[in-house]
Coordinates of C-alpha atoms and ligand atoms in Angstrom, one line a residue:
X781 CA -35.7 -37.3 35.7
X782 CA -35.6 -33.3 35.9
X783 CA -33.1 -32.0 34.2
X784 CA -32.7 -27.7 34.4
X785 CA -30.6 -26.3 31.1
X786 CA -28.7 -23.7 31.6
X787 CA -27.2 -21.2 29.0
X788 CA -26.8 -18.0 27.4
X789 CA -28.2 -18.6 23.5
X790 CA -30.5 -21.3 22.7
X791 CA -32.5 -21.2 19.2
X792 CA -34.9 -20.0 18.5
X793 CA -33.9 -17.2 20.7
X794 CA -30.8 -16.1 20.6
X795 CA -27.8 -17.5 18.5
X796 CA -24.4 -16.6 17.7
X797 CA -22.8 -20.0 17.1
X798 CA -23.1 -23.8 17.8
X799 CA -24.2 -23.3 21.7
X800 CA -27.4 -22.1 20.4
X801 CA -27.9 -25.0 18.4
X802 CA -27.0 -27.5 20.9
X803 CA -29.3 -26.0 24.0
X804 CA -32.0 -25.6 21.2
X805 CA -32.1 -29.1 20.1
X806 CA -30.7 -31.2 23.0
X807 CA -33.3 -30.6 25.4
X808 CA -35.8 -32.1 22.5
X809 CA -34.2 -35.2 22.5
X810 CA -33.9 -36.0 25.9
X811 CA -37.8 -34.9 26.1
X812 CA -38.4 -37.9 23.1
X813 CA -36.3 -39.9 25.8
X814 CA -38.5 -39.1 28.4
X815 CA -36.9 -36.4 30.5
X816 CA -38.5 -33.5 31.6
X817 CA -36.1 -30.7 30.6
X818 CA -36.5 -27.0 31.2
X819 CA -34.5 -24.8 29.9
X820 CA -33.3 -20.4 31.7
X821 CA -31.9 -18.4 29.2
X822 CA -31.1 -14.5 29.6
X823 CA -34.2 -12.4 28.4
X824 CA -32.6 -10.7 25.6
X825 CA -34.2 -8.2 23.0
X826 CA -36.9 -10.1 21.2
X827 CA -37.9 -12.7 23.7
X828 CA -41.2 -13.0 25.0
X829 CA -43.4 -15.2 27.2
X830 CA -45.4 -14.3 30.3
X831 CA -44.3 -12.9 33.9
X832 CA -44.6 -16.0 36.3
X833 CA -41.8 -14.8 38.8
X834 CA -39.5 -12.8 40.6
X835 CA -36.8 -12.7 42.4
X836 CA -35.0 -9.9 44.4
X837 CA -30.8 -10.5 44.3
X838 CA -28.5 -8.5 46.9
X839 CA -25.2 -7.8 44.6
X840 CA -23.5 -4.6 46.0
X841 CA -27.0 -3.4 45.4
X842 CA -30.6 -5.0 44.9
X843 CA -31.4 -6.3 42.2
X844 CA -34.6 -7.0 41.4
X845 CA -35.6 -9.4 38.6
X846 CA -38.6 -11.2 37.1
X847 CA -39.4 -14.5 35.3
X848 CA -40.9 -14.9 32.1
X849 CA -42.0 -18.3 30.6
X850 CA -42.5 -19.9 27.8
X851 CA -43.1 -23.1 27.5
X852 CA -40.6 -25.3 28.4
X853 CA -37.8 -22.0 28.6
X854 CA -37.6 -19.6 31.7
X855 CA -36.5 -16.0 30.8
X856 CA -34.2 -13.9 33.4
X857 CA -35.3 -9.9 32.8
X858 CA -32.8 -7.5 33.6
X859 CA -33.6 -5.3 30.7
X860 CA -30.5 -2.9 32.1
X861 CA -28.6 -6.1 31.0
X862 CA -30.0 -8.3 28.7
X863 CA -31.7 -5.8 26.9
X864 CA -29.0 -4.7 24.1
X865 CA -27.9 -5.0 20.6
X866 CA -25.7 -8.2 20.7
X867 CA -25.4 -11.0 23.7
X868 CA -21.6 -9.9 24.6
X869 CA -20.4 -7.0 23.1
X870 CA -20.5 -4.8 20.1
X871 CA -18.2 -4.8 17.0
X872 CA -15.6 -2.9 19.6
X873 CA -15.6 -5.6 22.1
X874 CA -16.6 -7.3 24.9
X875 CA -19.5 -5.6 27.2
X876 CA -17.9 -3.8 30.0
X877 CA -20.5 -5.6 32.5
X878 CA -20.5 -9.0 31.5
X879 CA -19.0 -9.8 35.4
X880 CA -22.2 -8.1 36.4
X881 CA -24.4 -9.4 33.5
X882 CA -23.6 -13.3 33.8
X883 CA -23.0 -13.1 37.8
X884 CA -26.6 -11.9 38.2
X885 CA -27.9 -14.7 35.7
X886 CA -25.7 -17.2 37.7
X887 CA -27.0 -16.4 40.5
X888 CA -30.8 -15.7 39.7
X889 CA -30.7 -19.2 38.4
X890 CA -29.6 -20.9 40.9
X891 CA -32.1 -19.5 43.3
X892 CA -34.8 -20.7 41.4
X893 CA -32.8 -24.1 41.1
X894 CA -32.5 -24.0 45.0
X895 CA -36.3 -23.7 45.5
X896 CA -37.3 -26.0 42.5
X897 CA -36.8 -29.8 42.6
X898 CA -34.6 -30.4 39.7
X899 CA -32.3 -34.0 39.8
X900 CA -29.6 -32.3 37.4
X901 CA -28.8 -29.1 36.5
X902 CA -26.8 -28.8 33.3
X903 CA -24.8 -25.8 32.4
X904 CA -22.9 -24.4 29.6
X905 CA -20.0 -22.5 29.3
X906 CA -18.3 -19.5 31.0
X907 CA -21.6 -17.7 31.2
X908 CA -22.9 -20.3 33.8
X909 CA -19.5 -21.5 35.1
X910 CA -20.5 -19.6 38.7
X911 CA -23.8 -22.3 39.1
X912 CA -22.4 -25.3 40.5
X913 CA -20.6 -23.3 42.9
X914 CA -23.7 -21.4 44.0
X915 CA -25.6 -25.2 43.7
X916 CA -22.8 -26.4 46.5
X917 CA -23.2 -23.3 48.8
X918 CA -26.5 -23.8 48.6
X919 CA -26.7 -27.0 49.8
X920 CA -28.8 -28.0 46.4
X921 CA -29.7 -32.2 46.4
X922 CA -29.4 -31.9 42.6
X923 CA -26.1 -32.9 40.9
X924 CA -24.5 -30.4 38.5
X925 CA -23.2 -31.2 34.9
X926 CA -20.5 -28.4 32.9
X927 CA -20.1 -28.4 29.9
X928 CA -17.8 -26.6 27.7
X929 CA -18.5 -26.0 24.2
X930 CA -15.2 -23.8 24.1
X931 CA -12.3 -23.6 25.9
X932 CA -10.7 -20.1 24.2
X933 CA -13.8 -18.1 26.0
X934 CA -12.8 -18.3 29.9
X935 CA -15.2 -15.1 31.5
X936 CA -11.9 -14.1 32.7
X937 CA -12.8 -10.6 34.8
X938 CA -10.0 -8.7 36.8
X939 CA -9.8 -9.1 40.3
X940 CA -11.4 -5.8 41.5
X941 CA -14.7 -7.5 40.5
X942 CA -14.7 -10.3 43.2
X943 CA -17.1 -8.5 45.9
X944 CA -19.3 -8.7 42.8
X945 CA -19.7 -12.4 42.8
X946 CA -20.6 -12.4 47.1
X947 CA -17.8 -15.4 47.6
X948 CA -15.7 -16.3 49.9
X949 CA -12.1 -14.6 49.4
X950 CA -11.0 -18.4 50.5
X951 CA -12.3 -18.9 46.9
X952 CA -9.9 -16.5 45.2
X953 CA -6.4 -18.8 45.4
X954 CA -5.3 -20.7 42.5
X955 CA -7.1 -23.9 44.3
X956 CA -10.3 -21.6 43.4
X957 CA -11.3 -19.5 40.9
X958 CA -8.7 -17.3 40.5
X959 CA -6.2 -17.1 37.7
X960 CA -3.1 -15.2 37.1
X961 CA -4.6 -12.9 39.5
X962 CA -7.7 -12.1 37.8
X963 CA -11.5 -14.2 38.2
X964 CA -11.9 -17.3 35.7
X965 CA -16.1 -18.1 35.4
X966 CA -15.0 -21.2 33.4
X967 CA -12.6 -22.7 35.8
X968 CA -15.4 -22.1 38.5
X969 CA -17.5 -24.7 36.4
X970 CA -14.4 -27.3 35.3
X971 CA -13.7 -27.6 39.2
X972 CA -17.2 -27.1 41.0
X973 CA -19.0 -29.3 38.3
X974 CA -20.0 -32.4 39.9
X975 CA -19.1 -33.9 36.4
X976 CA -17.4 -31.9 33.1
X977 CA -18.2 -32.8 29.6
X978 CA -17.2 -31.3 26.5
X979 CA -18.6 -31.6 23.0
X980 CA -16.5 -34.6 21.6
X981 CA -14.1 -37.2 22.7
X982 CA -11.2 -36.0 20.9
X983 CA -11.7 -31.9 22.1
X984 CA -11.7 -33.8 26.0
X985 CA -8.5 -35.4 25.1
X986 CA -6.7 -32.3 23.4
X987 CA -7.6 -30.0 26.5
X988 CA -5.9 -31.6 28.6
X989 CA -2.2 -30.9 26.9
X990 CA -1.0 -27.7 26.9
X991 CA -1.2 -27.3 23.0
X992 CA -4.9 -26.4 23.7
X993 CA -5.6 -26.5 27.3
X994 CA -5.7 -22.8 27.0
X995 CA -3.8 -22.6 30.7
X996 CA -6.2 -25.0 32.1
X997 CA -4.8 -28.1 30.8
X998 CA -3.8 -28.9 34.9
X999 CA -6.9 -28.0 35.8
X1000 CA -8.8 -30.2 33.7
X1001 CA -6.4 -33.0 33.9
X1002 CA -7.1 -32.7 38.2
X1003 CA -11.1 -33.6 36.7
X1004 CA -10.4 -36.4 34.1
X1005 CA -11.7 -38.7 36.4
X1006 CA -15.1 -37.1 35.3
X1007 CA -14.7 -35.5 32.2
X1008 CA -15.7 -37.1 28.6
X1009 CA -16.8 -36.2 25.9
X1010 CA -20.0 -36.1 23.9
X1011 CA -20.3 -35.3 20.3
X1012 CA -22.8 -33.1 19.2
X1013 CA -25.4 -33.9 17.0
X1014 CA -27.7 -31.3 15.1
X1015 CA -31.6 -31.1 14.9
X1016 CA -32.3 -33.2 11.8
X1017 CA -35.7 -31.4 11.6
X1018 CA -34.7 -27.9 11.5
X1019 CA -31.7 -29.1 9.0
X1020 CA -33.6 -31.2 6.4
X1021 CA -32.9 -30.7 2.8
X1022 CA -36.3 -32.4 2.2
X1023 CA -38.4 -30.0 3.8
X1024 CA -36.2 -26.8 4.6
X1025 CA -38.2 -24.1 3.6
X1026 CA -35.3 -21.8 3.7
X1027 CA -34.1 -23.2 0.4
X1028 CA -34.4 -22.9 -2.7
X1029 CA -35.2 -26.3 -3.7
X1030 CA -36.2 -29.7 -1.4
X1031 CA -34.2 -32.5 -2.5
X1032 CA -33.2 -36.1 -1.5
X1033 CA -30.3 -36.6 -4.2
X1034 CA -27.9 -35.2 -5.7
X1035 CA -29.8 -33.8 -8.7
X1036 CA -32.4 -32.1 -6.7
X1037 CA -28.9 -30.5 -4.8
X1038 CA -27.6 -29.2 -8.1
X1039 CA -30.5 -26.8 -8.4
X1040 CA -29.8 -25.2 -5.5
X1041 CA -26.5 -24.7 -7.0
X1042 CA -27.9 -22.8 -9.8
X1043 CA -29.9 -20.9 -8.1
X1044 CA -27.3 -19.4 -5.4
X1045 CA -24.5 -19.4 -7.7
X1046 CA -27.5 -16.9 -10.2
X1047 CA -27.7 -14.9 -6.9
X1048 CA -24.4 -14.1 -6.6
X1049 CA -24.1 -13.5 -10.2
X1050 CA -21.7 -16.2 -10.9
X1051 CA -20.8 -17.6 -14.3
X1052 CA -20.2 -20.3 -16.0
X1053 CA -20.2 -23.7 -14.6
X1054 CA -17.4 -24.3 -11.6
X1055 CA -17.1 -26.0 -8.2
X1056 CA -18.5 -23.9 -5.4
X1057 CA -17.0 -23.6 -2.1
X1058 CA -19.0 -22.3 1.1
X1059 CA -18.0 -21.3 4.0
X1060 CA -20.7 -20.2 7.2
X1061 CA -18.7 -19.1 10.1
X1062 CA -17.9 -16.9 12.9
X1063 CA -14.5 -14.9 11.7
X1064 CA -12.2 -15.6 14.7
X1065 CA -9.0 -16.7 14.5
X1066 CA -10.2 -19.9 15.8
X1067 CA -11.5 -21.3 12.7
X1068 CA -8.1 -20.9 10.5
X1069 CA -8.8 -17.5 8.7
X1070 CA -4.9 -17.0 8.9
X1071 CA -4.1 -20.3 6.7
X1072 CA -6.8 -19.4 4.6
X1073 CA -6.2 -15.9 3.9
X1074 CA -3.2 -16.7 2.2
X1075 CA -4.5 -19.4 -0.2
X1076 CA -7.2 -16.7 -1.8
X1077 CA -5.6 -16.5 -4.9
X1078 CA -4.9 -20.4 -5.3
X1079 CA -8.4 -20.9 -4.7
X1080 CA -9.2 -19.0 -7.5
X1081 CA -6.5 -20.3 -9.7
X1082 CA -7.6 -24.0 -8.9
X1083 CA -11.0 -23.1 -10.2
X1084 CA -13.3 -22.8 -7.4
X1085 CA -16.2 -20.1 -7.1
X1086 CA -16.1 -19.3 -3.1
X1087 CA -19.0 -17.5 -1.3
X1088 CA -18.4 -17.0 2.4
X1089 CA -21.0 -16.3 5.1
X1090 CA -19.9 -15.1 8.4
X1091 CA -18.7 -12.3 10.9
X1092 CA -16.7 -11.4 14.2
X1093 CA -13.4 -9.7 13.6
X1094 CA -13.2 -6.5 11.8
X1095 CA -9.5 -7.2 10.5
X1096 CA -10.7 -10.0 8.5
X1097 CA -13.6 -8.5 7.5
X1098 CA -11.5 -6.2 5.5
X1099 CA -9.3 -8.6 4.1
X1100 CA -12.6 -11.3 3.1
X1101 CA -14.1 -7.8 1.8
X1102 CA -11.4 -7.2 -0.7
X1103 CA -10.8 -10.7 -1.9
X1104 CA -14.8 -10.3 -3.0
X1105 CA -14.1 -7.1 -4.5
X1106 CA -11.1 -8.2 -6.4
X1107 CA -13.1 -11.5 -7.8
X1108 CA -16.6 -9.9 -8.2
X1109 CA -17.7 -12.8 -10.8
X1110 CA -16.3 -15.5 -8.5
X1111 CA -16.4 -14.4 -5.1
X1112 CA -19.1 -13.6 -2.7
X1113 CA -18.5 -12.5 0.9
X1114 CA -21.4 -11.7 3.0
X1115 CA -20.6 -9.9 6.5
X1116 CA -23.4 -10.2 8.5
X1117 CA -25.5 -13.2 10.3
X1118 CA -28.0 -14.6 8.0
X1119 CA -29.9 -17.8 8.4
X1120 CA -31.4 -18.2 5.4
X1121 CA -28.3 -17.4 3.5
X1122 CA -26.5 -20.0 5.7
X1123 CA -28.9 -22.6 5.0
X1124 CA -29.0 -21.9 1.3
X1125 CA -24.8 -22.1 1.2
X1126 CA -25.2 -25.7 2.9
X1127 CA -27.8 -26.5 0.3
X1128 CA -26.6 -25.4 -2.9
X1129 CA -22.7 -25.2 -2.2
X1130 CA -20.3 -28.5 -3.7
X1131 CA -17.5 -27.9 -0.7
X1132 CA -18.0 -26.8 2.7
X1133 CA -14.7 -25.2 4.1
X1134 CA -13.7 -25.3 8.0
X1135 CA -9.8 -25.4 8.6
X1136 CA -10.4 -24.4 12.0
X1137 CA -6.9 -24.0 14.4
X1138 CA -9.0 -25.6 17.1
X1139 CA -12.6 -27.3 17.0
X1140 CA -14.8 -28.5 19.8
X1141 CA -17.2 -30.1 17.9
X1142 CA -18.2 -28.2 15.3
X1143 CA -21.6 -28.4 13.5
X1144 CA -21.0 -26.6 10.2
X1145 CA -19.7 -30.0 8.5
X1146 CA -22.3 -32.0 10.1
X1147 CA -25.2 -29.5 8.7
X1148 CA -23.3 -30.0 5.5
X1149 CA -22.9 -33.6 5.6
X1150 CA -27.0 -33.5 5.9
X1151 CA -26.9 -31.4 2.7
X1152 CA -24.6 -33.8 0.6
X1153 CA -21.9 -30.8 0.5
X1154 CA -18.4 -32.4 1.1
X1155 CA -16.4 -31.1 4.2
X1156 CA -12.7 -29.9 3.7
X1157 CA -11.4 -29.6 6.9
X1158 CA -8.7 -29.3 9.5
X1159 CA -8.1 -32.8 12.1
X1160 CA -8.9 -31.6 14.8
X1161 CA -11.2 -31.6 17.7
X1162 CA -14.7 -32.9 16.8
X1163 CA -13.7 -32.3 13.1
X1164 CA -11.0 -35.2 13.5
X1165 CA -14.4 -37.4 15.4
X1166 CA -16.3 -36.7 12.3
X1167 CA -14.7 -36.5 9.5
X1168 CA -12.4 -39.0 7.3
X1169 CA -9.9 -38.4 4.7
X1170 CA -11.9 -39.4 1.5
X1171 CA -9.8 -42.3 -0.2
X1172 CA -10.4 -42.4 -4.2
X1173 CA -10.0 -45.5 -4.7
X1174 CA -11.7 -47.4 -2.0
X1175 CA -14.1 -44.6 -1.7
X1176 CA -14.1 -44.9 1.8
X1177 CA -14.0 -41.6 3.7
X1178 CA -16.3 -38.1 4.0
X1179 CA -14.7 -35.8 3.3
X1180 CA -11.1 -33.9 2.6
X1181 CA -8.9 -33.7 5.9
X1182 CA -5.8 -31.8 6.2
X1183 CA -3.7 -32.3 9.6
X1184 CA -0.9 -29.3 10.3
X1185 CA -2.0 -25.8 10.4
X1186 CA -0.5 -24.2 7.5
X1187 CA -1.9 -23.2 4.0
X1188 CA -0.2 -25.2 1.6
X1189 CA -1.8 -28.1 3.7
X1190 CA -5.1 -26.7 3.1
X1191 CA -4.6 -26.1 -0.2
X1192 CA -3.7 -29.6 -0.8
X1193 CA -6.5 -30.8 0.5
X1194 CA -8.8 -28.2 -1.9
X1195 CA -6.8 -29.9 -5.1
X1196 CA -7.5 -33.0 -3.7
X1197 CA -11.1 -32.5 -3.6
X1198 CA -11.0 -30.5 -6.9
X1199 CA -10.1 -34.1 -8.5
X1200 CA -12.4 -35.8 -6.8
X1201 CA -14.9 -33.0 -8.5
X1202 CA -13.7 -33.8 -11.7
X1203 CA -14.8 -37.3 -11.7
X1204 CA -18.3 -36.4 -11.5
X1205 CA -19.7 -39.9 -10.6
X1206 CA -17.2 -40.6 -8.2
X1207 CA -18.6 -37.0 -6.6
X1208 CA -22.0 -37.3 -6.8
X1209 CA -22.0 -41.0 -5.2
X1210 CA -19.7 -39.2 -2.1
X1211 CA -22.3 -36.7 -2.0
X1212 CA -24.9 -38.8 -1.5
X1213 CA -23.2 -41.2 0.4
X1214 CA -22.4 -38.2 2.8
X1215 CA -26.6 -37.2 2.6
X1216 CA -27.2 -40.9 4.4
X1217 CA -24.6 -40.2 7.4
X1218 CA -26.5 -40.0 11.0
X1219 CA -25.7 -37.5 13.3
X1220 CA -28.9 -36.8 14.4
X1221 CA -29.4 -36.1 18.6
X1222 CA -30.2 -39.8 19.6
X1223 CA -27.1 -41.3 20.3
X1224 CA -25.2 -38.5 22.3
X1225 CA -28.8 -37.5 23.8
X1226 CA -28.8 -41.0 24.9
X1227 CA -25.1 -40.4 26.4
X1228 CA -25.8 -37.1 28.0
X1229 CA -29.0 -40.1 30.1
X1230 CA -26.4 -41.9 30.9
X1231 CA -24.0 -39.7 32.5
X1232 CA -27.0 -37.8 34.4
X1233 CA -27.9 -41.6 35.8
X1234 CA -24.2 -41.9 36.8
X1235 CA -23.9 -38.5 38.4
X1236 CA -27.2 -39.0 40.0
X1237 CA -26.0 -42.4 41.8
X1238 CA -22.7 -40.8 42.6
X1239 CA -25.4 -38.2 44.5
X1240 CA -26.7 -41.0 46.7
X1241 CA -23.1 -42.4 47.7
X1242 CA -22.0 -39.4 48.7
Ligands
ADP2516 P1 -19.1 -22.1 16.7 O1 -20.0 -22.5 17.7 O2 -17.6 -22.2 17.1 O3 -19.4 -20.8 16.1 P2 -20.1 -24.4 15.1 O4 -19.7 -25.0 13.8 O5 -20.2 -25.3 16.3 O6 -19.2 -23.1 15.4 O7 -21.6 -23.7 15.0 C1 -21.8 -22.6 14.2 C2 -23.3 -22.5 14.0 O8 -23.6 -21.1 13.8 C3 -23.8 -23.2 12.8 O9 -25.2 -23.5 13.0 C4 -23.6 -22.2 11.7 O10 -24.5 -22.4 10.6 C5 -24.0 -20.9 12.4 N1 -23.5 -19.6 11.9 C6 -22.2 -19.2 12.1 N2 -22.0 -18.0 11.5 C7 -23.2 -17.7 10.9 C8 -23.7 -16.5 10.2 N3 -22.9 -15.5 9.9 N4 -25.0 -16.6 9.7 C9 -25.8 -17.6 10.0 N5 -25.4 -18.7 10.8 C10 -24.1 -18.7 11.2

């Protein structure tokens, strides 16, 4: 079968968040599974690989665009576009072009799709949303798959951008793509997908209520007849506390974890001996700064050393800033994007923290699950698929789960698992009990087979 990926970030090219992890390390599994998968990414700042097409695009204007490759991985070069500090905006905001940017990647790709015998075409997120409707005007044979990795980013554009996209107006009506009068990319993909996954089975359940449908609750619900969801899994050879060589110290157990401990709490210039909590995010409302801004002090007070890894939004920024300035010997906050730090905070951190508002999937507890670094976390999304409330005394359970958005339930759930630290054999069996769990690709790879084989025989009723 010949699958085409589609997507804006993949590692190792471009990353922001989990996206780029998933089109990174997906495409490898299905290839172990005997797919052939290639994967069209924007040719961003950085990216290589060797001219092997072009393609001339009438948007308003001619466009005129070449291929690079490399690999498996096909490279769109707009340098106007692609070419820039950050893949959608600047600390200010959003690009002003992204209609143009994403538009012109939507529809170079689908060109080459149209000329190229691919059975599936999978695509991801708003960035791609227009492809399966420029697959179906096209007349493609192959069958299109959307997923969305997050419903709060929509490629919402305002109306006076439609001659833009060279559509129909029949498209713009609230059957279509528009919304609220302006254009919605990822509604074009929930309805024009032949079928629409997201990235676990709890996320495709909560989407579909208006709690967080994010306005497109009806809209998905008019798709649930093909619409699951797939949990992620992560790359369990790029995360691999036994041969990372981003870390400190390779390690199988629990006292081989503890030296990375040392080490990073050294670095920040920590002292004494006290329970580390980690934290590697993007700082967006989305993942629960709000609850967690206001248990700072409690956190301290508890006992716990925090070092936080992350950035996004500049109010927070401020507020993470000054907690690390008021705590100097027991708080580190780093605000930038940093690999190696990240991997050295899943390494040598006790607690990973993620009380998210809303979660898709969310990797950051699976990464740390790999590392043996207990999750505290919010139920919900893929967070509630993952991880279970640890239970002291049948020691069942991963991790610490909290279940309404508010801090005193979080901080409940961080004196919880400061007990659980306390007993130090009961912590060091959960850790290494949470070091054995599986979420490699395999399984959900092995999903993602099915559901092509399914939307491919749909293909040859129609
Ligand atoms: P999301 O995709 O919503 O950002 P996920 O938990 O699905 O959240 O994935 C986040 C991914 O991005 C993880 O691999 C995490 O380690 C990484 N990440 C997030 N922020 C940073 C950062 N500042 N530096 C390095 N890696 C980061």
């Amino acid at each position: 079968m010949k699958i085409a990926f589609i997507a804006s970030e993949a590692t190792p090219y471009a990353k922001t968040g989990g996206l780029a992890d998933v089109v990174g390390a997906l495409p490898i599994s299905l290839r172990q599974l005997g797919l052939d998968v290639a994967v069209f990414l924007p040719r961003y700042n950085g990216i290589g690989g060797t001219l092997c097409d072009h393609i001339s695009i009438e948007m308003g204007k001619r466009y005129e665009v070449d291929i690079y490759k490399d690999n498996e991985f096909y490279f769109i070069d707009y340098p106007d576009f692609f070419k820039r500090a950050g893949l959608y905006g600047t600390k200010k905001g959003d690009f002003p072009d992204n209609c143009e940017r994403f538009t012109l990647f939507s529809k170079v790709v689908s060109e080459l799709v149209l000329k190229s015998s691919y059975d599936i075409v999978h695509c991801h997120d708003w960035q791609t949303g227009l492809v399966p409707l420029y697959l179906k005007l096209g007349k493609s044979t192959a069958r299109s798959i959307f997923t969305i990795h997050n419903l709060g980013y929509q490629g919402r554009f305002p109306a006076q951008k439609w001659m833009i996209l060279g559509l129909n107006h029949d498209y713009f009506t609230p059957e279509g793509i528009e919304y609220y009068g302006d254009i919605n990319f990822l509604k074009a993909g929930i309805l024009y997908g032949d079928m629409v996954t997201t990235v676990s089975q709890n996320y495709a359940q909560e989407i579909q209520k208006p709690e967080l449908g994010f306005g497109l609750d009806g809209v998905l619900r008019s798709r649930r007849a093909n619409l699951i969801g797939i949990v992620n899994g992560i790359d369990y050879d790029q995360w691999n506390p036994e041969t990372d060589d981003l870390i400190y110290n390779n390690y199988t157990d629990f006292s081989g974890k503890k030296k990375n401990k040392q080490k990073l709490m050294d670095e920040c210039c920590f002292k004494g001996a006290r329970p580390l909590v980690g934290m590697v995010s993007r700082i967006a409302a989305q993942k629960g700064f709000d609850i967690f801004v206001k248990v700072f002090d409690s956190l301290i007070d508890l006992g716990f050393n925090m070092i936080i890894l992350g950035s996004g939004d500049e109010s927070y920024h401020k507020k993470l800033t000054t907690f690390g300035n008021v705590y100097p010997q027991r708080v580190s906050v780093n605000i930038k994007f940093d690999e190696k730090l990240a991997h050295r905070i899943y390494a040598g951190s006790d607690f990973f923290l993620m009380p998210s508002k809303y979660e898709p999937c969310g990797l950051g507890q699976l990464i740390s699950l790999r590392y043996g670094t207990l999750p505290i976390v919010r139920r919900t999304g893929g967070l509630a698929d993952t991880i279970k409330d640890y239970d002291p005394i049948s020691a069942k359970g991963n991790g610490f789960v909290f279940t309404e958005y508010a801090s005193k339930h979080l901080l409940a759930a961080l004196s919880r698992s400061m007990m659980v630290y306390n007993c130090s054999d009961a912590f060091e069996k959960l850790s290494e009990k949470c070091m054995t769990y599986d979420f490699s690709w395999d399984r959900s790879a092995k999903k993602y087979i099915q559901l092509y084989e399914k939307a491919r025989l749909s293909s040859k009723r129609d």
